[in-house]
Amino acid sequence: AGSKASKERNLSLIASYNLSLLRLPPEQLRQFIWLGVLSEDVTITEKMAATLWQLPERQARAVLINLKYRALLLTGIAQRDGKPAFRLHDIVRYLTQSLIQSPAVPAQPQELPGLGLTMLSAHQTLLAAYRVKTEDGRWHTLPDDGYIHAHLTWHLEQADRINSIHLLLQERTESSRNGWYEACRSIGQPAIFVRDLLRAWRLAEENYSAAVLDMLVLQWRYALIRATLNNVVGNLPPKLIAILVAKKHWTPVQGLAYSQQIRDLGQKIETLVLLSPLLPPELQGDLLEIADTISNTYDRLAAFVRLAEYLPQALWPRVLD
């Protein structure tokens, strides 16, 4: 009965959203539908929306605010520069993805017009919009917009640009350092590089039989990079990470980023606890995000208990769930 009630409630919400979408001007409807190409549970910023919609940031912000006013967007966690941010409800995301693939000219008058695209081509279009913002097509030169660094390789995979992921991890800076690692480190999120490294490693394994020698070389390379990163982070005790942040040698964002790379669970939790009182309010929510990545339920609960007093009240419903 509960499942039936939940299904009926979702259908009712979809019908309600459809009514709101029918009232949108055609261009705003297209802009709204394009949000369906974004990754799940992401923060939508005006900078990212400006790239997606090919608009100046001020106009993108106005569109986002209007969509929020129409209850088509939810309020997201404010950006570190104080600017508003937004997010999609899960049902709305499902609806936008469906409309991306729906015909541009609907069969019935009461149906909403879609974009008439495949999800593959939608991801390719988004990547093309970002690529023009790079220097000579080098992805590590992308400006930070609060979204693309964390989701670039996901979009590349969705666009079936697998080789581009391997090439991304081989890009070099002018000083011959790993370009993508330096890009992620420069925005205080080296953990993004680690996640992308693991994605590339997985893809190399999946394609092993198609190009044995090439994929074997890539896997060895990724293993060596991962071992080097683990060795560096593993040699930093939690107290040292906290001291580096407290003495302002590292930013709080860098401290959190390194805590994400710690493999020893006890050290990871201890680092988060020591960093907690050093974080500004806008970063306290990141504690929960990192603790939430702990796969073992009991250990994740233990981390929540240790971090509880530092979490803002707005996050408590998630903690209690």
PDB file of C-alpha atoms in Angstrom:
ATOM      1  CA  ALA A   1       0.000   0.000   0.000  1.00  0.00           C
ATOM      2  CA  GLY A   2       2.841   2.324   0.877  1.00  0.00           C
ATOM      3  CA  SER A   3       4.510   1.710  -2.475  1.00  0.00           C
ATOM      4  CA  LYS A   4       1.236   2.377  -4.309  1.00  0.00           C
ATOM      5  CA  ALA A   5       0.693   5.604  -2.368  1.00  0.00           C
ATOM      6  CA  SER A   6       4.244   6.704  -3.123  1.00  0.00           C
ATOM      7  CA  LYS A   7       3.789   5.995  -6.845  1.00  0.00           C
ATOM      8  CA  GLU A   8       0.516   7.942  -6.917  1.00  0.00           C
ATOM      9  CA  ARG A   9       2.181  10.849  -5.122  1.00  0.00           C
ATOM     10  CA  ASN A  10       5.016  10.915  -7.660  1.00  0.00           C
ATOM     11  CA  LEU A  11       2.552  10.856 -10.571  1.00  0.00           C
ATOM     12  CA  SER A  12       0.678  13.731  -8.960  1.00  0.00           C
ATOM     13  CA  LEU A  13       3.924  15.702  -8.633  1.00  0.00           C
ATOM     14  CA  ILE A  14       4.822  15.065 -12.273  1.00  0.00           C
ATOM     15  CA  ALA A  15       1.375  16.285 -13.357  1.00  0.00           C
ATOM     16  CA  SER A  16       1.833  19.400 -11.224  1.00  0.00           C
ATOM     17  CA  TYR A  17       5.274  20.084 -12.697  1.00  0.00           C
ATOM     18  CA  ASN A  18       3.898  19.617 -16.210  1.00  0.00           C
ATOM     19  CA  LEU A  19       1.300  22.311 -15.576  1.00  0.00           C
ATOM     20  CA  SER A  20       4.047  24.687 -14.396  1.00  0.00           C
ATOM     21  CA  LEU A  21       6.197  23.889 -17.425  1.00  0.00           C
ATOM     22  CA  LEU A  22       3.338  24.562 -19.839  1.00  0.00           C
ATOM     23  CA  ARG A  23       3.263  28.136 -18.526  1.00  0.00           C
ATOM     24  CA  LEU A  24       6.938  28.752 -19.246  1.00  0.00           C
ATOM     25  CA  PRO A  25       7.986  30.757 -22.307  1.00  0.00           C
ATOM     26  CA  PRO A  26       9.458  28.412 -24.961  1.00  0.00           C
ATOM     27  CA  GLU A  27      13.065  29.570 -24.410  1.00  0.00           C
ATOM     28  CA  GLN A  28      12.871  29.166 -20.638  1.00  0.00           C
ATOM     29  CA  LEU A  29      11.347  25.733 -21.101  1.00  0.00           C
ATOM     30  CA  ARG A  30      14.321  24.708 -23.254  1.00  0.00           C
ATOM     31  CA  GLN A  31      16.722  26.107 -20.661  1.00  0.00           C
ATOM     32  CA  PHE A  32      14.976  24.197 -17.908  1.00  0.00           C
ATOM     33  CA  ILE A  33      15.037  20.942 -19.891  1.00  0.00           C
ATOM     34  CA  TRP A  34      18.801  21.285 -20.436  1.00  0.00           C
ATOM     35  CA  LEU A  35      19.304  20.955 -16.658  1.00  0.00           C
ATOM     36  CA  GLY A  36      18.545  17.262 -17.139  1.00  0.00           C
ATOM     37  CA  VAL A  37      22.017  16.705 -18.610  1.00  0.00           C
ATOM     38  CA  LEU A  38      23.638  17.515 -15.259  1.00  0.00           C
ATOM     39  CA  SER A  39      24.858  14.929 -12.791  1.00  0.00           C
ATOM     40  CA  GLU A  40      22.638  13.777  -9.942  1.00  0.00           C
ATOM     41  CA  ASP A  41      22.352  15.800  -6.694  1.00  0.00           C
ATOM     42  CA  VAL A  42      24.543  18.668  -7.871  1.00  0.00           C
ATOM     43  CA  THR A  43      24.601  22.320  -6.936  1.00  0.00           C
ATOM     44  CA  ILE A  44      23.530  24.500  -9.849  1.00  0.00           C
ATOM     45  CA  THR A  45      25.428  27.782 -10.017  1.00  0.00           C
ATOM     46  CA  GLU A  46      24.941  30.757 -12.303  1.00  0.00           C
ATOM     47  CA  LYS A  47      28.422  30.260 -13.782  1.00  0.00           C
ATOM     48  CA  MET A  48      27.649  26.701 -14.767  1.00  0.00           C
ATOM     49  CA  ALA A  49      24.170  27.634 -16.038  1.00  0.00           C
ATOM     50  CA  ALA A  50      25.695  30.443 -18.109  1.00  0.00           C
ATOM     51  CA  THR A  51      27.876  27.896 -19.922  1.00  0.00           C
ATOM     52  CA  LEU A  52      25.037  25.405 -20.329  1.00  0.00           C
ATOM     53  CA  TRP A  53      22.626  28.012 -21.705  1.00  0.00           C
ATOM     54  CA  GLN A  54      25.206  30.190 -23.498  1.00  0.00           C
ATOM     55  CA  LEU A  55      24.105  33.290 -21.572  1.00  0.00           C
ATOM     56  CA  PRO A  56      25.856  36.033 -19.589  1.00  0.00           C
ATOM     57  CA  GLU A  57      26.009  35.126 -15.887  1.00  0.00           C
ATOM     58  CA  ARG A  58      23.573  37.880 -14.892  1.00  0.00           C
ATOM     59  CA  GLN A  59      20.924  36.552 -17.283  1.00  0.00           C
ATOM     60  CA  ALA A  60      21.551  32.963 -16.163  1.00  0.00           C
ATOM     61  CA  ARG A  61      21.039  34.026 -12.539  1.00  0.00           C
ATOM     62  CA  ALA A  62      17.732  35.710 -13.444  1.00  0.00           C
ATOM     63  CA  VAL A  63      16.507  32.536 -15.174  1.00  0.00           C
ATOM     64  CA  LEU A  64      17.470  30.384 -12.184  1.00  0.00           C
ATOM     65  CA  ILE A  65      15.697  32.715  -9.774  1.00  0.00           C
ATOM     66  CA  ASN A  66      12.575  32.663 -11.941  1.00  0.00           C
ATOM     67  CA  LEU A  67      12.600  28.853 -12.052  1.00  0.00           C
ATOM     68  CA  LYS A  68      12.981  28.797  -8.275  1.00  0.00           C
ATOM     69  CA  TYR A  69      10.050  31.252  -7.956  1.00  0.00           C
ATOM     70  CA  ARG A  70       7.939  28.852 -10.031  1.00  0.00           C
ATOM     71  CA  ALA A  71       8.911  26.003  -7.626  1.00  0.00           C
ATOM     72  CA  LEU A  72      10.778  24.179 -10.392  1.00  0.00           C
ATOM     73  CA  LEU A  73      14.092  24.412  -8.525  1.00  0.00           C
ATOM     74  CA  LEU A  74      15.035  23.904  -4.895  1.00  0.00           C
ATOM     75  CA  THR A  75      17.395  26.077  -2.882  1.00  0.00           C
ATOM     76  CA  GLY A  76      20.913  24.667  -2.748  1.00  0.00           C
ATOM     77  CA  ILE A  77      23.741  25.304  -0.309  1.00  0.00           C
ATOM     78  CA  ALA A  78      24.984  28.842  -0.879  1.00  0.00           C
ATOM     79  CA  GLN A  79      28.303  29.203  -2.664  1.00  0.00           C
ATOM     80  CA  ARG A  80      31.403  30.279  -0.796  1.00  0.00           C
ATOM     81  CA  ASP A  81      31.188  33.710  -2.419  1.00  0.00           C
ATOM     82  CA  GLY A  82      27.696  34.137  -0.979  1.00  0.00           C
ATOM     83  CA  LYS A  83      25.879  33.824  -4.302  1.00  0.00           C
ATOM     84  CA  PRO A  84      22.705  31.700  -4.375  1.00  0.00           C
ATOM     85  CA  ALA A  85      22.749  28.123  -5.598  1.00  0.00           C
ATOM     86  CA  PHE A  86      20.008  25.741  -6.661  1.00  0.00           C
ATOM     87  CA  ARG A  87      19.307  22.043  -7.126  1.00  0.00           C
ATOM     88  CA  LEU A  88      16.841  19.736  -8.861  1.00  0.00           C
ATOM     89  CA  HIS A  89      14.292  17.515  -7.157  1.00  0.00           C
ATOM     90  CA  ASP A  90      14.797  13.868  -8.165  1.00  0.00           C
ATOM     91  CA  ILE A  91      11.413  13.748  -9.901  1.00  0.00           C
ATOM     92  CA  VAL A  92      12.172  16.956 -11.805  1.00  0.00           C
ATOM     93  CA  ARG A  93      15.502  15.510 -12.925  1.00  0.00           C
ATOM     94  CA  TYR A  94      13.703  12.425 -14.239  1.00  0.00           C
ATOM     95  CA  LEU A  95      11.244  14.704 -16.047  1.00  0.00           C
ATOM     96  CA  THR A  96      13.957  16.844 -17.663  1.00  0.00           C
ATOM     97  CA  GLN A  97      15.869  13.770 -18.842  1.00  0.00           C
ATOM     98  CA  SER A  98      12.688  12.461 -20.416  1.00  0.00           C
ATOM     99  CA  LEU A  99      12.071  15.793 -22.151  1.00  0.00           C
ATOM    100  CA  ILE A 100      15.625  15.921 -23.522  1.00  0.00           C
ATOM    101  CA  GLN A 101      14.746  12.780 -25.476  1.00  0.00           C
ATOM    102  CA  SER A 102      11.173  13.770 -26.347  1.00  0.00           C
ATOM    103  CA  PRO A 103      10.297  15.069 -29.854  1.00  0.00           C
ATOM    104  CA  ALA A 104      10.779  18.792 -30.428  1.00  0.00           C
ATOM    105  CA  VAL A 105       7.328  18.804 -32.051  1.00  0.00           C
ATOM    106  CA  PRO A 106       4.989  16.796 -29.788  1.00  0.00           C
ATOM    107  CA  ALA A 107       2.470  14.409 -31.271  1.00  0.00           C
ATOM    108  CA  GLN A 108      -0.352  15.787 -29.125  1.00  0.00           C
ATOM    109  CA  PRO A 109      -1.115  19.479 -28.420  1.00  0.00           C
ATOM    110  CA  GLN A 110      -1.201  18.929 -24.655  1.00  0.00           C
ATOM    111  CA  GLU A 111       2.252  17.338 -24.604  1.00  0.00           C
ATOM    112  CA  LEU A 112       5.399  19.308 -23.797  1.00  0.00           C
ATOM    113  CA  PRO A 113       7.944  19.851 -26.583  1.00  0.00           C
ATOM    114  CA  GLY A 114      11.302  18.247 -25.889  1.00  0.00           C
ATOM    115  CA  LEU A 115      14.755  18.709 -27.369  1.00  0.00           C
ATOM    116  CA  GLY A 116      14.653  15.694 -29.666  1.00  0.00           C
ATOM    117  CA  LEU A 117      18.135  14.582 -28.598  1.00  0.00           C
ATOM    118  CA  THR A 118      19.716  11.435 -27.238  1.00  0.00           C
ATOM    119  CA  MET A 119      21.400  11.684 -23.841  1.00  0.00           C
ATOM    120  CA  LEU A 120      24.680  10.885 -25.624  1.00  0.00           C
ATOM    121  CA  SER A 121      24.374  13.918 -27.910  1.00  0.00           C
ATOM    122  CA  ALA A 122      23.222  16.106 -25.004  1.00  0.00           C
ATOM    123  CA  HIS A 123      26.415  15.323 -23.083  1.00  0.00           C
ATOM    124  CA  GLN A 124      28.481  15.952 -26.204  1.00  0.00           C
ATOM    125  CA  THR A 125      26.824  19.368 -26.619  1.00  0.00           C
ATOM    126  CA  LEU A 126      27.577  20.323 -23.014  1.00  0.00           C
ATOM    127  CA  LEU A 127      31.219  19.284 -23.419  1.00  0.00           C
ATOM    128  CA  ALA A 128      31.502  21.372 -26.589  1.00  0.00           C
ATOM    129  CA  ALA A 129      30.240  24.413 -24.660  1.00  0.00           C
ATOM    130  CA  TYR A 130      32.924  23.886 -22.011  1.00  0.00           C
ATOM    131  CA  ARG A 131      35.700  23.099 -24.454  1.00  0.00           C
ATOM    132  CA  VAL A 132      35.601  26.595 -25.930  1.00  0.00           C
ATOM    133  CA  LYS A 133      36.484  27.903 -22.461  1.00  0.00           C
ATOM    134  CA  THR A 134      39.765  25.978 -22.414  1.00  0.00           C
ATOM    135  CA  GLU A 135      43.151  27.077 -23.709  1.00  0.00           C
ATOM    136  CA  ASP A 136      43.878  25.170 -26.923  1.00  0.00           C
ATOM    137  CA  GLY A 137      41.463  22.415 -25.942  1.00  0.00           C
ATOM    138  CA  ARG A 138      43.410  21.426 -22.806  1.00  0.00           C
ATOM    139  CA  TRP A 139      40.836  20.473 -20.206  1.00  0.00           C
ATOM    140  CA  HIS A 140      43.057  21.307 -17.223  1.00  0.00           C
ATOM    141  CA  THR A 141      42.876  25.002 -18.196  1.00  0.00           C
ATOM    142  CA  LEU A 142      39.108  25.155 -17.572  1.00  0.00           C
ATOM    143  CA  PRO A 143      38.052  27.994 -15.244  1.00  0.00           C
ATOM    144  CA  ASP A 144      36.376  26.858 -12.032  1.00  0.00           C
ATOM    145  CA  ASP A 145      32.582  27.247 -12.004  1.00  0.00           C
ATOM    146  CA  GLY A 146      31.786  25.087  -8.992  1.00  0.00           C
ATOM    147  CA  TYR A 147      30.642  22.184 -11.169  1.00  0.00           C
ATOM    148  CA  ILE A 148      32.690  21.066 -14.143  1.00  0.00           C
ATOM    149  CA  HIS A 149      35.888  19.942 -12.379  1.00  0.00           C
ATOM    150  CA  ALA A 150      33.970  17.474 -10.229  1.00  0.00           C
ATOM    151  CA  HIS A 151      31.935  16.098 -13.152  1.00  0.00           C
ATOM    152  CA  LEU A 152      34.063  16.421 -16.283  1.00  0.00           C
ATOM    153  CA  THR A 153      35.058  12.752 -16.513  1.00  0.00           C
ATOM    154  CA  TRP A 154      31.473  11.676 -15.788  1.00  0.00           C
ATOM    155  CA  HIS A 155      30.250  13.734 -18.738  1.00  0.00           C
ATOM    156  CA  LEU A 156      33.067  12.386 -20.907  1.00  0.00           C
ATOM    157  CA  GLU A 157      32.044   8.840 -20.052  1.00  0.00           C
ATOM    158  CA  GLN A 158      28.360   9.591 -20.720  1.00  0.00           C
ATOM    159  CA  ALA A 159      29.374  11.125 -24.066  1.00  0.00           C
ATOM    160  CA  ASP A 160      31.363   7.971 -24.933  1.00  0.00           C
ATOM    161  CA  ARG A 161      34.608   9.968 -24.994  1.00  0.00           C
ATOM    162  CA  ILE A 162      36.562   7.347 -23.049  1.00  0.00           C
ATOM    163  CA  ASN A 163      39.901   8.067 -24.715  1.00  0.00           C
ATOM    164  CA  SER A 164      39.517  11.736 -23.742  1.00  0.00           C
ATOM    165  CA  ILE A 165      39.504  10.675 -20.078  1.00  0.00           C
ATOM    166  CA  HIS A 166      42.836   8.870 -20.511  1.00  0.00           C
ATOM    167  CA  LEU A 167      44.255  11.863 -22.393  1.00  0.00           C
ATOM    168  CA  LEU A 168      43.027  14.220 -19.664  1.00  0.00           C
ATOM    169  CA  LEU A 169      45.117  12.399 -17.065  1.00  0.00           C
ATOM    170  CA  GLN A 170      48.164  12.761 -19.325  1.00  0.00           C
ATOM    171  CA  GLU A 171      47.917  16.531 -19.834  1.00  0.00           C
ATOM    172  CA  ARG A 172      50.946  18.482 -18.634  1.00  0.00           C
ATOM    173  CA  THR A 173      51.403  22.018 -17.369  1.00  0.00           C
ATOM    174  CA  GLU A 174      54.139  24.280 -18.713  1.00  0.00           C
ATOM    175  CA  SER A 175      56.302  23.105 -15.808  1.00  0.00           C
ATOM    176  CA  SER A 176      55.699  19.449 -16.840  1.00  0.00           C
ATOM    177  CA  ARG A 177      53.464  18.636 -13.852  1.00  0.00           C
ATOM    178  CA  ASN A 178      50.268  16.616 -14.195  1.00  0.00           C
ATOM    179  CA  GLY A 179      47.813  19.193 -15.517  1.00  0.00           C
ATOM    180  CA  TRP A 180      44.580  17.735 -14.155  1.00  0.00           C
ATOM    181  CA  TYR A 181      46.041  17.106 -10.704  1.00  0.00           C
ATOM    182  CA  GLU A 182      47.291  20.691 -10.558  1.00  0.00           C
ATOM    183  CA  ALA A 183      43.887  21.977 -11.711  1.00  0.00           C
ATOM    184  CA  CYS A 184      42.083  20.035  -8.987  1.00  0.00           C
ATOM    185  CA  ARG A 185      44.650  21.027  -6.362  1.00  0.00           C
ATOM    186  CA  SER A 186      44.406  24.698  -7.330  1.00  0.00           C
ATOM    187  CA  ILE A 187      40.705  24.741  -6.388  1.00  0.00           C
ATOM    188  CA  GLY A 188      41.416  22.859  -3.155  1.00  0.00           C
ATOM    189  CA  GLN A 189      39.927  19.553  -4.331  1.00  0.00           C
ATOM    190  CA  PRO A 190      42.640  17.026  -5.147  1.00  0.00           C
ATOM    191  CA  ALA A 191      40.148  14.300  -4.230  1.00  0.00           C
ATOM    192  CA  ILE A 192      38.491  14.959  -7.597  1.00  0.00           C
ATOM    193  CA  PHE A 193      41.707  13.807  -9.273  1.00  0.00           C
ATOM    194  CA  VAL A 194      41.674  10.600  -7.215  1.00  0.00           C
ATOM    195  CA  ARG A 195      38.073   9.839  -8.211  1.00  0.00           C
ATOM    196  CA  ASP A 196      38.865  10.511 -11.867  1.00  0.00           C
ATOM    197  CA  LEU A 197      41.946   8.320 -11.639  1.00  0.00           C
ATOM    198  CA  LEU A 198      39.819   5.432 -10.339  1.00  0.00           C
ATOM    199  CA  ARG A 199      37.249   6.024 -13.087  1.00  0.00           C
ATOM    200  CA  ALA A 200      39.961   5.893 -15.758  1.00  0.00           C
ATOM    201  CA  TRP A 201      41.418   2.744 -14.177  1.00  0.00           C
ATOM    202  CA  ARG A 202      37.992   1.059 -14.223  1.00  0.00           C
ATOM    203  CA  LEU A 203      37.455   1.996 -17.864  1.00  0.00           C
ATOM    204  CA  ALA A 204      40.880   0.625 -18.790  1.00  0.00           C
ATOM    205  CA  GLU A 205      39.982  -2.669 -17.116  1.00  0.00           C
ATOM    206  CA  GLU A 206      36.633  -2.829 -18.905  1.00  0.00           C
ATOM    207  CA  ASN A 207      38.312  -2.275 -22.292  1.00  0.00           C
ATOM    208  CA  TYR A 208      41.197  -4.660 -21.600  1.00  0.00           C
ATOM    209  CA  SER A 209      40.246  -7.332 -24.115  1.00  0.00           C
ATOM    210  CA  ALA A 210      39.875  -4.818 -26.965  1.00  0.00           C
ATOM    211  CA  ALA A 211      43.404  -3.406 -26.653  1.00  0.00           C
ATOM    212  CA  VAL A 212      45.398  -5.555 -24.253  1.00  0.00           C
ATOM    213  CA  LEU A 213      48.792  -3.834 -24.434  1.00  0.00           C
ATOM    214  CA  ASP A 214      47.481  -0.258 -24.371  1.00  0.00           C
ATOM    215  CA  MET A 215      45.102  -0.947 -21.471  1.00  0.00           C
ATOM    216  CA  LEU A 216      47.807  -2.802 -19.536  1.00  0.00           C
ATOM    217  CA  VAL A 217      50.130   0.207 -19.835  1.00  0.00           C
ATOM    218  CA  LEU A 218      47.365   2.516 -18.641  1.00  0.00           C
ATOM    219  CA  GLN A 219      46.541   0.303 -15.643  1.00  0.00           C
ATOM    220  CA  TRP A 220      50.197   0.195 -14.595  1.00  0.00           C
ATOM    221  CA  ARG A 221      50.399   3.972 -14.907  1.00  0.00           C
ATOM    222  CA  TYR A 222      47.264   4.510 -12.809  1.00  0.00           C
ATOM    223  CA  ALA A 223      48.485   2.056 -10.179  1.00  0.00           C
ATOM    224  CA  LEU A 224      51.771   3.945  -9.835  1.00  0.00           C
ATOM    225  CA  ILE A 225      49.993   7.305  -9.562  1.00  0.00           C
ATOM    226  CA  ARG A 226      47.612   5.960  -6.916  1.00  0.00           C
ATOM    227  CA  ALA A 227      50.465   4.426  -4.931  1.00  0.00           C
ATOM    228  CA  THR A 228      52.334   7.731  -4.978  1.00  0.00           C
ATOM    229  CA  LEU A 229      49.277   9.671  -3.781  1.00  0.00           C
ATOM    230  CA  ASN A 230      48.527   7.161  -1.019  1.00  0.00           C
ATOM    231  CA  ASN A 231      52.129   7.305   0.166  1.00  0.00           C
ATOM    232  CA  VAL A 232      52.080  11.109   0.401  1.00  0.00           C
ATOM    233  CA  VAL A 233      48.745  11.337   2.209  1.00  0.00           C
ATOM    234  CA  GLY A 234      49.431   8.318   4.403  1.00  0.00           C
ATOM    235  CA  ASN A 235      52.503  10.033   5.824  1.00  0.00           C
ATOM    236  CA  LEU A 236      50.504  13.038   7.063  1.00  0.00           C
ATOM    237  CA  PRO A 237      49.107  12.441  10.580  1.00  0.00           C
ATOM    238  CA  PRO A 238      45.709  14.043  11.418  1.00  0.00           C
ATOM    239  CA  LYS A 239      47.247  16.524  13.882  1.00  0.00           C
ATOM    240  CA  LEU A 240      49.670  17.810  11.236  1.00  0.00           C
ATOM    241  CA  ILE A 241      46.834  18.382   8.750  1.00  0.00           C
ATOM    242  CA  ALA A 242      44.903  20.299  11.422  1.00  0.00           C
ATOM    243  CA  ILE A 243      47.967  22.386  12.324  1.00  0.00           C
ATOM    244  CA  LEU A 244      48.603  23.262   8.680  1.00  0.00           C
ATOM    245  CA  VAL A 245      45.029  24.567   8.444  1.00  0.00           C
ATOM    246  CA  ALA A 246      45.106  26.317  11.838  1.00  0.00           C
ATOM    247  CA  LYS A 247      48.366  28.109  10.977  1.00  0.00           C
ATOM    248  CA  LYS A 248      46.921  29.050   7.554  1.00  0.00           C
ATOM    249  CA  HIS A 249      49.568  27.166   5.587  1.00  0.00           C
ATOM    250  CA  TRP A 250      46.609  25.318   4.037  1.00  0.00           C
ATOM    251  CA  THR A 251      43.097  26.571   3.424  1.00  0.00           C
ATOM    252  CA  PRO A 252      40.216  24.710   5.149  1.00  0.00           C
ATOM    253  CA  VAL A 253      39.186  23.422   1.700  1.00  0.00           C
ATOM    254  CA  GLN A 254      42.642  21.885   1.202  1.00  0.00           C
ATOM    255  CA  GLY A 255      42.478  20.249   4.625  1.00  0.00           C
ATOM    256  CA  LEU A 256      39.126  18.669   3.793  1.00  0.00           C
ATOM    257  CA  ALA A 257      40.414  17.558   0.407  1.00  0.00           C
ATOM    258  CA  TYR A 258      43.348  15.703   1.955  1.00  0.00           C
ATOM    259  CA  SER A 259      41.071  14.109   4.548  1.00  0.00           C
ATOM    260  CA  GLN A 260      39.070  12.576   1.696  1.00  0.00           C
ATOM    261  CA  GLN A 261      42.167  10.779   0.429  1.00  0.00           C
ATOM    262  CA  ILE A 262      43.077   9.135   3.741  1.00  0.00           C
ATOM    263  CA  ARG A 263      42.431   5.421   3.426  1.00  0.00           C
ATOM    264  CA  ASP A 264      42.768   4.469   7.096  1.00  0.00           C
ATOM    265  CA  LEU A 265      39.250   4.920   8.482  1.00  0.00           C
ATOM    266  CA  GLY A 266      40.320   5.825  12.014  1.00  0.00           C
ATOM    267  CA  GLN A 267      42.723   8.480  10.753  1.00  0.00           C
ATOM    268  CA  LYS A 268      40.111   9.854   8.352  1.00  0.00           C
ATOM    269  CA  ILE A 269      37.552  10.323  11.143  1.00  0.00           C
ATOM    270  CA  GLU A 270      40.155  11.786  13.513  1.00  0.00           C
ATOM    271  CA  THR A 271      41.229  14.273  10.832  1.00  0.00           C
ATOM    272  CA  LEU A 272      37.626  15.370  10.264  1.00  0.00           C
ATOM    273  CA  VAL A 273      37.097  15.839  14.007  1.00  0.00           C
ATOM    274  CA  LEU A 274      40.261  17.945  14.353  1.00  0.00           C
ATOM    275  CA  LEU A 275      39.339  20.041  11.313  1.00  0.00           C
ATOM    276  CA  SER A 276      35.746  20.591  12.443  1.00  0.00           C
ATOM    277  CA  PRO A 277      36.298  23.604  14.757  1.00  0.00           C
ATOM    278  CA  LEU A 278      38.595  25.190  12.175  1.00  0.00           C
ATOM    279  CA  LEU A 279      35.997  25.317   9.408  1.00  0.00           C
ATOM    280  CA  PRO A 280      33.869  28.354   8.511  1.00  0.00           C
ATOM    281  CA  PRO A 281      30.073  27.750   8.631  1.00  0.00           C
ATOM    282  CA  GLU A 282      29.751  27.322   4.860  1.00  0.00           C
ATOM    283  CA  LEU A 283      32.153  24.348   4.943  1.00  0.00           C
ATOM    284  CA  GLN A 284      30.665  22.489   7.900  1.00  0.00           C
ATOM    285  CA  GLY A 285      28.255  20.698   5.605  1.00  0.00           C
ATOM    286  CA  ASP A 286      31.248  19.196   3.790  1.00  0.00           C
ATOM    287  CA  LEU A 287      31.982  17.169   6.921  1.00  0.00           C
ATOM    288  CA  LEU A 288      28.771  15.233   6.389  1.00  0.00           C
ATOM    289  CA  GLU A 289      29.476  14.801   2.692  1.00  0.00           C
ATOM    290  CA  ILE A 290      32.859  13.217   3.447  1.00  0.00           C
ATOM    291  CA  ALA A 291      31.549  11.095   6.327  1.00  0.00           C
ATOM    292  CA  ASP A 292      28.718   9.952   4.064  1.00  0.00           C
ATOM    293  CA  THR A 293      31.246   8.311   1.723  1.00  0.00           C
ATOM    294  CA  ILE A 294      32.170   5.755   4.417  1.00  0.00           C
ATOM    295  CA  SER A 295      30.659   2.533   3.103  1.00  0.00           C
ATOM    296  CA  ASN A 296      30.306   0.579   6.371  1.00  0.00           C
ATOM    297  CA  THR A 297      27.089   1.631   8.121  1.00  0.00           C
ATOM    298  CA  TYR A 298      28.449   1.276  11.666  1.00  0.00           C
ATOM    299  CA  ASP A 299      31.622   3.230  10.896  1.00  0.00           C
ATOM    300  CA  ARG A 300      29.596   5.918   9.129  1.00  0.00           C
ATOM    301  CA  LEU A 301      27.361   6.216  12.215  1.00  0.00           C
ATOM    302  CA  ALA A 302      30.439   6.457  14.439  1.00  0.00           C
ATOM    303  CA  ALA A 303      31.732   9.296  12.267  1.00  0.00           C
ATOM    304  CA  PHE A 304      28.392  11.133  12.494  1.00  0.00           C
ATOM    305  CA  VAL A 305      28.429  10.823  16.286  1.00  0.00           C
ATOM    306  CA  ARG A 306      31.951  12.259  16.513  1.00  0.00           C
ATOM    307  CA  LEU A 307      31.071  15.119  14.168  1.00  0.00           C
ATOM    308  CA  ALA A 308      27.562  15.816  15.462  1.00  0.00           C
ATOM    309  CA  GLU A 309      28.241  18.991  17.416  1.00  0.00           C
ATOM    310  CA  TYR A 310      29.819  20.670  14.383  1.00  0.00           C
ATOM    311  CA  LEU A 311      27.039  19.969  11.886  1.00  0.00           C
ATOM    312  CA  PRO A 312      24.541  22.789  11.181  1.00  0.00           C
ATOM    313  CA  GLN A 313      20.910  22.104  12.089  1.00  0.00           C
ATOM    314  CA  ALA A 314      19.878  22.125   8.437  1.00  0.00           C
ATOM    315  CA  LEU A 315      21.782  18.850   7.944  1.00  0.00           C
ATOM    316  CA  TRP A 316      20.287  17.008  10.900  1.00  0.00           C
ATOM    317  CA  PRO A 317      17.381  15.452   8.954  1.00  0.00           C
ATOM    318  CA  ARG A 318      19.935  13.669   6.757  1.00  0.00           C
ATOM    319  CA  VAL A 319      21.967  12.604   9.776  1.00  0.00           C
ATOM    320  CA  LEU A 320      18.881  11.168  11.500  1.00  0.00           C
ATOM    321  CA  ASP A 321      17.826   9.343   8.339  1.00  0.00           C
TER     322      ASP A 321
END
